[in-house]
C-alpha positions as a printed NumPy array, in Angstrom:
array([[-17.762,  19.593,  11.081],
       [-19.929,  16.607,  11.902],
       [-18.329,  13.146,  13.1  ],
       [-19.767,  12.042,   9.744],
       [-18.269,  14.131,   8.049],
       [-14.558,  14.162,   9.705],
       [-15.39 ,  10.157,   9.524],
       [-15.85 ,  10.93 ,   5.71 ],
       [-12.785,  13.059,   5.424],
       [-10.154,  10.555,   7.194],
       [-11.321,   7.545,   5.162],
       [-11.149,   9.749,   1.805],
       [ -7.329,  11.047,   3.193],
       [ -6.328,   7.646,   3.963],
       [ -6.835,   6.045,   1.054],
       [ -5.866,   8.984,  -0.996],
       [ -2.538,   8.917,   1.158],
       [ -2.1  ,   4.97 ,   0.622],
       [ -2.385,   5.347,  -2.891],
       [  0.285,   7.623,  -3.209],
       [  2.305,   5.93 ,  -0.98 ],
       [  1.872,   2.791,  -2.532],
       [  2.614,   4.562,  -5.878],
       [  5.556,   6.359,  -4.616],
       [  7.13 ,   3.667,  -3.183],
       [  6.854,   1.141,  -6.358],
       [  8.818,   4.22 ,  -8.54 ],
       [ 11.461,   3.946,  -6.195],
       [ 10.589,   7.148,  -4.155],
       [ 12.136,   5.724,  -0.868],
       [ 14.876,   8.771,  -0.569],
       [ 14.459,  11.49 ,   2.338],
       [ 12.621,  13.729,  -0.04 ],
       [  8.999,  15.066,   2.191],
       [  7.166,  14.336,  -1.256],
       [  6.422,  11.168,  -3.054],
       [  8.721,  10.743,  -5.754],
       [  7.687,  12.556,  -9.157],
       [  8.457,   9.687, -11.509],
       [  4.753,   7.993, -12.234],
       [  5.161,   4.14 , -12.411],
       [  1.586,   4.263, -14.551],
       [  1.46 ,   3.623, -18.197],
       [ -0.195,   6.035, -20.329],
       [ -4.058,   5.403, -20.698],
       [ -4.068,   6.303, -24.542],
       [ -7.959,   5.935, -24.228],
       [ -9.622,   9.291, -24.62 ],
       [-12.531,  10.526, -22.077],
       [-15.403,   9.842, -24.648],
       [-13.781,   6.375, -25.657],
       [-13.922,   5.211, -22.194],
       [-17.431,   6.358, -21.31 ],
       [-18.968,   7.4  , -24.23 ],
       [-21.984,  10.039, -23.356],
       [-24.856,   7.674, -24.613],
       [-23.678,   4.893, -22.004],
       [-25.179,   8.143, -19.17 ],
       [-28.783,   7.99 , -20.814],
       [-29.415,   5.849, -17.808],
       [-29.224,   8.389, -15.84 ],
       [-32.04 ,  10.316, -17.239],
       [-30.029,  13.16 , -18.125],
       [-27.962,  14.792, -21.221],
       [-23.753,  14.652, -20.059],
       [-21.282,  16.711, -21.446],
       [-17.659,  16.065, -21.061],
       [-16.207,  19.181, -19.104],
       [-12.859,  19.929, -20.696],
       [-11.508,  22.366, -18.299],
       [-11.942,  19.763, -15.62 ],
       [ -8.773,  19.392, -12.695],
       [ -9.604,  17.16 , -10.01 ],
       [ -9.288,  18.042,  -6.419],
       [ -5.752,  17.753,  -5.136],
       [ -5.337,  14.772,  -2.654],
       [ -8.004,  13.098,  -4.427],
       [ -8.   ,   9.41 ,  -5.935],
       [ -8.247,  11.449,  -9.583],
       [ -5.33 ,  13.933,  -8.559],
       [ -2.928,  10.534,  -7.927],
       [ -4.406,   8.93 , -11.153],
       [ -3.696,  11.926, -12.683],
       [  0.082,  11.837, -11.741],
       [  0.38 ,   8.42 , -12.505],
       [ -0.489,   9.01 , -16.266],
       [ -3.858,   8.341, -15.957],
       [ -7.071,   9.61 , -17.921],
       [ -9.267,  11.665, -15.747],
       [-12.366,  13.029, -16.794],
       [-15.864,  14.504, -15.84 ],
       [-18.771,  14.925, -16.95 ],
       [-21.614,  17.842, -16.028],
       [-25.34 ,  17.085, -16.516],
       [-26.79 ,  19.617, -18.737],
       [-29.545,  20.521, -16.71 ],
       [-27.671,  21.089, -13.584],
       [-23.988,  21.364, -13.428],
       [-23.728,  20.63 ,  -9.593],
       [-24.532,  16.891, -11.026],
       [-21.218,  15.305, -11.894],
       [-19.304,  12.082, -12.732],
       [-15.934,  11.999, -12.314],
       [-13.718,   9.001, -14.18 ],
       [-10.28 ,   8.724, -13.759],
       [ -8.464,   5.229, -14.955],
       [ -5.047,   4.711, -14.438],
       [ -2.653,   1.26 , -16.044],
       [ -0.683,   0.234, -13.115],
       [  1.993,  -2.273, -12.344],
       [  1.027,  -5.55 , -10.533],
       [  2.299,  -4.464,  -7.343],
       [  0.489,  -0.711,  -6.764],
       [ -3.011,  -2.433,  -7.932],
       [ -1.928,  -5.355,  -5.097],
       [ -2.029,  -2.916,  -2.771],
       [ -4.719,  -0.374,  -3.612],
       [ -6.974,  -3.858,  -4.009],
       [ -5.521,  -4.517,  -0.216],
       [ -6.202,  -0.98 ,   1.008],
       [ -9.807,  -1.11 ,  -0.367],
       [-10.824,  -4.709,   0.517],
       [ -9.485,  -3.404,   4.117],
       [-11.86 ,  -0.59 ,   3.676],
       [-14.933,  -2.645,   2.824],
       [-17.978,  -2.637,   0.715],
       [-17.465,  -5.474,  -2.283],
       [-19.089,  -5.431,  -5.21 ],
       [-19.04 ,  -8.939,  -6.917],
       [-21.246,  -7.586,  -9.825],
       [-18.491,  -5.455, -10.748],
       [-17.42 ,  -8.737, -12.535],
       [-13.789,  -7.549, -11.589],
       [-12.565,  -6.829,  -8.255],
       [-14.779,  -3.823,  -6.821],
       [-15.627,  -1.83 ,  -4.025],
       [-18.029,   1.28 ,  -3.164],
       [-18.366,   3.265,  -0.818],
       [-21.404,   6.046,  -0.216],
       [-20.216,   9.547,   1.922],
       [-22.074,  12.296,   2.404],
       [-24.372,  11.695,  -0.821],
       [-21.62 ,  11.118,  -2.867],
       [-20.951,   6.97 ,  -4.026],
       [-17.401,   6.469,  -5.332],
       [-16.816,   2.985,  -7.007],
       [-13.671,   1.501,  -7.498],
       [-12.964,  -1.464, -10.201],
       [ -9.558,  -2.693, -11.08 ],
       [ -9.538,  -4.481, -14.73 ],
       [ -5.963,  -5.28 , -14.431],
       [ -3.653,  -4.026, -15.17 ],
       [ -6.149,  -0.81 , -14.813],
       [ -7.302,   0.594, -12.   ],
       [-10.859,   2.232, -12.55 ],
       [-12.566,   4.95 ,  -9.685],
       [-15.803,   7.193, -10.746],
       [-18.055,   9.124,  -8.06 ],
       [-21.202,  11.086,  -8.054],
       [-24.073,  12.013,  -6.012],
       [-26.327,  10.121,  -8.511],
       [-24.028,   6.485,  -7.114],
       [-26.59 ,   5.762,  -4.232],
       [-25.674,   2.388,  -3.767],
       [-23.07 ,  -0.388,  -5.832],
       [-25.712,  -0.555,  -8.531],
       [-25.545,   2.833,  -9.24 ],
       [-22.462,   3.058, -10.612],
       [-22.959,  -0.131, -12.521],
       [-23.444,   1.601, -15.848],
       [-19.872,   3.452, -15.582],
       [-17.81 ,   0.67 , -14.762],
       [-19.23 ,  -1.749, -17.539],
       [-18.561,   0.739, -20.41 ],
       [-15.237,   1.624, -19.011],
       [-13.93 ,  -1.837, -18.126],
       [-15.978,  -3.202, -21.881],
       [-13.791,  -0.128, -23.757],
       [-10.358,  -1.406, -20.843],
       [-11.2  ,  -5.721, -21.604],
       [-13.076,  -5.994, -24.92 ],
       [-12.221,  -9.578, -24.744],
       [-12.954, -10.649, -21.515],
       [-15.967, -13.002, -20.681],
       [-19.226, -11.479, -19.26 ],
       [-19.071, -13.996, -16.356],
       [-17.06 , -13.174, -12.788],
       [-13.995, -15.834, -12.   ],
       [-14.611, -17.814, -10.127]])
């Protein structure tokens, strides 16, 4: 393993592992159990897959998406905890090659876990004001992973086809347009 790579892998743990900490300890997890407590403090993101990033917003990409059904995200992952927390998780597979991928998972979080996800992130670096919410990316080993919270929701998506913030552009606007249909196209301010 390459320090890149082991860099790669303790930033992705970390902030995998603060996010379920954070989210275990706002649903009252703080007993002597080893494992974060089971009880998600998420809401249920009603929203299905293709309502929150409907294929035609990925014609950008120069590619045909289809939603992969039998999708489960990698345990340990930001999608796994969204997952737990009642989120919506979901990925899509170019039709032309399925090793190109874009994983969305959106989860509706209380105040206090999307405090401190926003913390653990802006601690991180790499803000992304055009985001028009409070965003941050971050580009490892090919793969860019954006992170947007529309509060009360708390948006991630990667893929090797996220080179830079601008990249992922397209994903969070459709998601966070389907999340805030009301809110005003320009950033706070």
């Amino acid at each position: 393993m390459t320090s890149r790579s082991r860099a790669r892998a303790i930033t992705i743990a970390t902030v995998a592992s603060a996010a379920v900490l954070v989210l275990s300890a706002c649903s009252g997890g703080g007993d002597d159990s080893p494992t974060p407590s089971a009880t998600p403090v998420g809401t249920t993101v009603s929203q299905t897959c293709a309502e929150l990033l409907p294929t035609s917003a990925l014609s950008v990409y120069g590619k045909t998406f289809t939603l992969d059904d039998d999708f489960t995200p990698a345990k340990g992952s930001p999608a796994a905890t969204i997952a737990k927390q009642r989120g919506r998780v979901c990925q899509f597979v170019a039709s032309d090659d399925d090793a190109v991928t874009i994983t969305l998972a959106v989860a509706d979080l209380p105040e206090k876990s999307l405090t401190n996800l926003k913390d653990a992130l802006y601690d991180r670096g790499g803000s992304v004001p055009t985001y028009r919410v409070e965003g941050y990316f971050a580009l490892n080993d090919g793969v860019g992973r954006a992170d947007a919270f529309a509060d009360p929701y708390w948006i991630t998506t990667q893929s090797t086809l996220f080179t830079e913030p601008g990249g992922a552009q397209p994903v969070v606007d459709a998601v966070r347009a389907v999340l805030q249909p009301t809110s005003s196209a320009t950033p706070a301010g």
